[in-house]
Amino acid sequence: MSILPPRVPEPSCDEVDLDPKDWDAFRALAHRALDQMIDGQQFVRDQPAWRPIPKSVEAALRTERPMKGQGAEAAYEDFLEWVWPYPTGNRHPRFWGWAGGAGTPLTLVAEMLSGGLNAMTGHFNDASSRVDRQVVDWMKDAFGFPAEVSGTLTSGGSVANLVGLTCARDQMAGYDVAEHGIGAEPGLLTVYASRETHSSVMKAVRMLGMGREALRWIAVDEQFRIDLRDLRDRLAADRAAGMRPVAIVGNAGTINTGAVDDLNALADHARSERLWLHVDGAFGAMAALSPELKDAVSGMERADSLAFDFHKWMNIPYEAGCVLIRDRAAHVHSFATDANYLQILTRGTGAWSEVAHERGLQLSRAFKALKVWLLIKEQGFETLGRIVTQNSRQARYFADRVDRSRKLRRVAPVGLNVVAFRYDPGNLDGERSDAINLELLMRIQESGLAIPSSTKLHGRFTIRICICNHRSRLEDFDVFTDALEETGDRIATELEQEKS
Ligand SMILES: *Cc1c(COP(=O)(O)O)cnc(C)c1O
């Protein structure tokens, strides 16, 4: 039964709204903007990956608070002049910093479509809630989790880790933390993770009130994987000291080197020790989509919770992450509320029971699922898996070029899609080598040719790339290798001249 809407008059003289006065002019502007954004992807290869921001632009982006509007046209022109030319760089084929993904043309349109719907996803009886659930269900299947597993989309891996570890704490503390809070019973709650584990895990442990001390850093082997003997020893010692171990965190792709812990061993261990196994697969979980790589992350499907990102190795634009929680009741137990104003009804907009606010931090939630759903439908999991395979082959190709170079040295095994290396012609002491590599990294970034990022391995400044980029081609790694050698030599010579 639908009711015909009454006719509403045009706004009277003292009422305003935010719609355009001239819809035709707005339509023309919007089409122009869309073309601009598509050009930005089609011709991204012709552009530098990154440019420094000029002082004038810096100033233009710190103005007084505007009291009068300038209109859509003028605001858009300002965007074109001050924002558009200075991107992060991750759309570019030679962006390999951190674990950034490149985005795709259809997902750019998807951002517009979800903005157009302006859905508040996951709470109401609308199509966006179904799409949200569909995406989670597809990922369970893709990663070998059974259909009854729970899950939710998140802003990214950090929140996915937080949600997973919240459930771990609440289930494994041995008392009702959700009811009584941390410390209601004696014994520090502890979490075990390798030294190579991402900082967001520490942040989660701290936010969960368990304290920095609660995260027990476990040693790694020469492959940067968690040392199982050290794990066992720390667990035994902590138990003997009256602590309450709650979880082991396994890595499916560490940020520094792409290392994958022995997830099957961790799953066995977690089971025999009655601990929760949380796997951080922020980018590395996507290895499961590649027939060539999926064995590398074997055991991931046994996790009690798995965190991963779409905005990394699936090339979805920021933001989109996800967490799967094996025990559905545990998931809801940690996040459920009983707010009067969030009633689940039997009909109307409230007739949706799998509400997202009982599965994560957020109430208001964007329709992030749409871009993931559209990309998966457009490309299919086979092609998405091929990109993963392709990127890992590119990593091995680049590693081979580094290994054959007399100027560069690889400093870790190639993990999935990550290569860590240094400029090192063999005659540099530690301090000079760090200085040269730091300068090399910044110069390459400033040149706009490529965007690698940096870390520290064995206490030394290290350049690393993590290839989550569907636009990269093998030739890009040749160009990059040549630039590293030439620029490294130039810096070394300059430093030599400065000294003398
Ligand atoms: C990126 C990353 C995270 C954090 O994820 P965000 O999406 O940036 O919040 C956690 N763990 C690993 C291994 C990562 O690469």
PDB file of N, CA and C in Angstrom, residues 274-308:
ATOM      1  N   ARG A 274      43.800 -23.762  24.639  1.00  0.00           N
ATOM      2  CA  ARG A 274      42.513 -23.084  24.802  1.00  0.00           C
ATOM      3  C   ARG A 274      42.646 -21.564  24.695  1.00  0.00           C
ATOM      4  N   LEU A 275      43.263 -21.140  23.606  1.00  0.00           N
ATOM      5  CA  LEU A 275      43.414 -19.711  23.344  1.00  0.00           C
ATOM      6  C   LEU A 275      42.690 -19.370  22.049  1.00  0.00           C
ATOM      7  N   TRP A 276      42.410 -18.107  21.901  1.00  0.00           N
ATOM      8  CA  TRP A 276      41.766 -17.586  20.695  1.00  0.00           C
ATOM      9  C   TRP A 276      42.859 -17.336  19.667  1.00  0.00           C
ATOM     10  N   LEU A 277      42.668 -17.765  18.423  1.00  0.00           N
ATOM     11  CA  LEU A 277      43.636 -17.427  17.368  1.00  0.00           C
ATOM     12  C   LEU A 277      43.046 -16.323  16.497  1.00  0.00           C
ATOM     13  N   HIS A 278      43.681 -15.151  16.562  1.00  0.00           N
ATOM     14  CA  HIS A 278      43.304 -14.049  15.676  1.00  0.00           C
ATOM     15  C   HIS A 278      44.367 -13.945  14.596  1.00  0.00           C
ATOM     16  N   VAL A 279      43.952 -13.905  13.340  1.00  0.00           N
ATOM     17  CA  VAL A 279      44.926 -13.745  12.244  1.00  0.00           C
ATOM     18  C   VAL A 279      44.779 -12.362  11.636  1.00  0.00           C
ATOM     19  N   ASP A 280      45.915 -11.645  11.564  1.00  0.00           N
ATOM     20  CA  ASP A 280      45.956 -10.367  10.864  1.00  0.00           C
ATOM     21  C   ASP A 280      46.406 -10.642   9.430  1.00  0.00           C
ATOM     22  N   GLY A 281      45.432 -10.591   8.530  1.00  0.00           N
ATOM     23  CA  GLY A 281      45.730 -10.811   7.112  1.00  0.00           C
ATOM     24  C   GLY A 281      45.442  -9.555   6.313  1.00  0.00           C
ATOM     25  N   ALA A 282      45.761  -8.413   6.881  1.00  0.00           N
ATOM     26  CA  ALA A 282      45.341  -7.119   6.313  1.00  0.00           C
ATOM     27  C   ALA A 282      45.481  -7.102   4.780  1.00  0.00           C
ATOM     28  N   PHE A 283      46.696  -7.345   4.282  1.00  0.00           N
ATOM     29  CA  PHE A 283      46.793  -7.497   2.829  1.00  0.00           C
ATOM     30  C   PHE A 283      46.959  -8.959   2.432  1.00  0.00           C
ATOM     31  N   GLY A 284      47.719  -9.721   3.271  1.00  0.00           N
ATOM     32  CA  GLY A 284      48.132 -11.065   2.887  1.00  0.00           C
ATOM     33  C   GLY A 284      47.019 -12.085   2.764  1.00  0.00           C
ATOM     34  N   ALA A 285      45.869 -11.838   3.413  1.00  0.00           N
ATOM     35  CA  ALA A 285      44.778 -12.819   3.323  1.00  0.00           C
ATOM     36  C   ALA A 285      44.380 -13.049   1.867  1.00  0.00           C
ATOM     37  N   MET A 286      44.535 -11.996   1.035  1.00  0.00           N
ATOM     38  CA  MET A 286      44.127 -12.116  -0.361  1.00  0.00           C
ATOM     39  C   MET A 286      44.956 -13.151  -1.123  1.00  0.00           C
ATOM     40  N   ALA A 287      46.083 -13.583  -0.547  1.00  0.00           N
ATOM     41  CA  ALA A 287      46.872 -14.645  -1.169  1.00  0.00           C
ATOM     42  C   ALA A 287      46.010 -15.889  -1.391  1.00  0.00           C
ATOM     43  N   ALA A 288      44.992 -16.054  -0.560  1.00  0.00           N
ATOM     44  CA  ALA A 288      44.112 -17.222  -0.684  1.00  0.00           C
ATOM     45  C   ALA A 288      43.347 -17.217  -2.006  1.00  0.00           C
ATOM     46  N   LEU A 289      43.261 -16.071  -2.667  1.00  0.00           N
ATOM     47  CA  LEU A 289      42.540 -15.996  -3.952  1.00  0.00           C
ATOM     48  C   LEU A 289      43.391 -16.502  -5.114  1.00  0.00           C
ATOM     49  N   SER A 290      44.689 -16.671  -4.873  1.00  0.00           N
ATOM     50  CA  SER A 290      45.601 -17.080  -5.935  1.00  0.00           C
ATOM     51  C   SER A 290      45.920 -18.562  -5.822  1.00  0.00           C
ATOM     52  N   PRO A 291      45.657 -19.345  -6.881  1.00  0.00           N
ATOM     53  CA  PRO A 291      45.978 -20.770  -6.814  1.00  0.00           C
ATOM     54  C   PRO A 291      47.467 -20.998  -6.515  1.00  0.00           C
ATOM     55  N   GLU A 292      48.307 -20.058  -6.961  1.00  0.00           N
ATOM     56  CA  GLU A 292      49.746 -20.209  -6.763  1.00  0.00           C
ATOM     57  C   GLU A 292      50.171 -19.919  -5.315  1.00  0.00           C
ATOM     58  N   LEU A 293      49.441 -19.052  -4.647  1.00  0.00           N
ATOM     59  CA  LEU A 293      49.869 -18.580  -3.328  1.00  0.00           C
ATOM     60  C   LEU A 293      49.052 -19.129  -2.174  1.00  0.00           C
ATOM     61  N   LYS A 294      47.934 -19.787  -2.470  1.00  0.00           N
ATOM     62  CA  LYS A 294      47.011 -20.052  -1.364  1.00  0.00           C
ATOM     63  C   LYS A 294      47.588 -20.992  -0.304  1.00  0.00           C
ATOM     64  N   ASP A 295      48.488 -21.874  -0.710  1.00  0.00           N
ATOM     65  CA  ASP A 295      49.104 -22.751   0.291  1.00  0.00           C
ATOM     66  C   ASP A 295      49.930 -21.967   1.302  1.00  0.00           C
ATOM     67  N   ALA A 296      50.431 -20.808   0.869  1.00  0.00           N
ATOM     68  CA  ALA A 296      51.270 -19.997   1.770  1.00  0.00           C
ATOM     69  C   ALA A 296      50.478 -19.519   2.988  1.00  0.00           C
ATOM     70  N   VAL A 297      49.166 -19.359   2.831  1.00  0.00           N
ATOM     71  CA  VAL A 297      48.368 -18.882   3.973  1.00  0.00           C
ATOM     72  C   VAL A 297      47.472 -19.998   4.541  1.00  0.00           C
ATOM     73  N   SER A 298      47.881 -21.236   4.260  1.00  0.00           N
ATOM     74  CA  SER A 298      47.116 -22.376   4.766  1.00  0.00           C
ATOM     75  C   SER A 298      47.061 -22.331   6.303  1.00  0.00           C
ATOM     76  N   GLY A 299      45.892 -22.626   6.845  1.00  0.00           N
ATOM     77  CA  GLY A 299      45.695 -22.556   8.297  1.00  0.00           C
ATOM     78  C   GLY A 299      44.930 -21.298   8.691  1.00  0.00           C
ATOM     79  N   MET A 300      44.933 -20.315   7.796  1.00  0.00           N
ATOM     80  CA  MET A 300      44.192 -19.075   8.047  1.00  0.00           C
ATOM     81  C   MET A 300      42.711 -19.350   8.280  1.00  0.00           C
ATOM     82  N   GLU A 301      42.207 -20.379   7.570  1.00  0.00           N
ATOM     83  CA  GLU A 301      40.786 -20.716   7.663  1.00  0.00           C
ATOM     84  C   GLU A 301      40.435 -21.350   9.011  1.00  0.00           C
ATOM     85  N   ARG A 302      41.453 -21.607   9.835  1.00  0.00           N
ATOM     86  CA  ARG A 302      41.188 -22.179  11.160  1.00  0.00           C
ATOM     87  C   ARG A 302      41.133 -21.115  12.249  1.00  0.00           C
ATOM     88  N   ALA A 303      41.331 -19.852  11.869  1.00  0.00           N
ATOM     89  CA  ALA A 303      41.355 -18.768  12.866  1.00  0.00           C
ATOM     90  C   ALA A 303      39.996 -18.607  13.532  1.00  0.00           C
ATOM     91  N   ASP A 304      40.015 -18.158  14.793  1.00  0.00           N
ATOM     92  CA  ASP A 304      38.768 -17.768  15.462  1.00  0.00           C
ATOM     93  C   ASP A 304      38.304 -16.419  14.945  1.00  0.00           C
ATOM     94  N   SER A 305      39.255 -15.588  14.558  1.00  0.00           N
ATOM     95  CA  SER A 305      38.894 -14.332  13.904  1.00  0.00           C
ATOM     96  C   SER A 305      39.981 -13.983  12.890  1.00  0.00           C
ATOM     97  N   LEU A 306      39.537 -13.384  11.796  1.00  0.00           N
ATOM     98  CA  LEU A 306      40.456 -13.020  10.709  1.00  0.00           C
ATOM     99  C   LEU A 306      40.167 -11.591  10.283  1.00  0.00           C
ATOM    100  N   ALA A 307      41.204 -10.751  10.327  1.00  0.00           N
ATOM    101  CA  ALA A 307      41.076  -9.360   9.877  1.00  0.00           C
ATOM    102  C   ALA A 307      41.721  -9.216   8.505  1.00  0.00           C
ATOM    103  N   PHE A 308      41.065  -8.493   7.606  1.00  0.00           N
ATOM    104  CA  PHE A 308      41.685  -8.231   6.288  1.00  0.00           C
ATOM    105  C   PHE A 308      41.092  -6.958   5.689  1.00  0.00           C
TER     106      PHE A 308
END
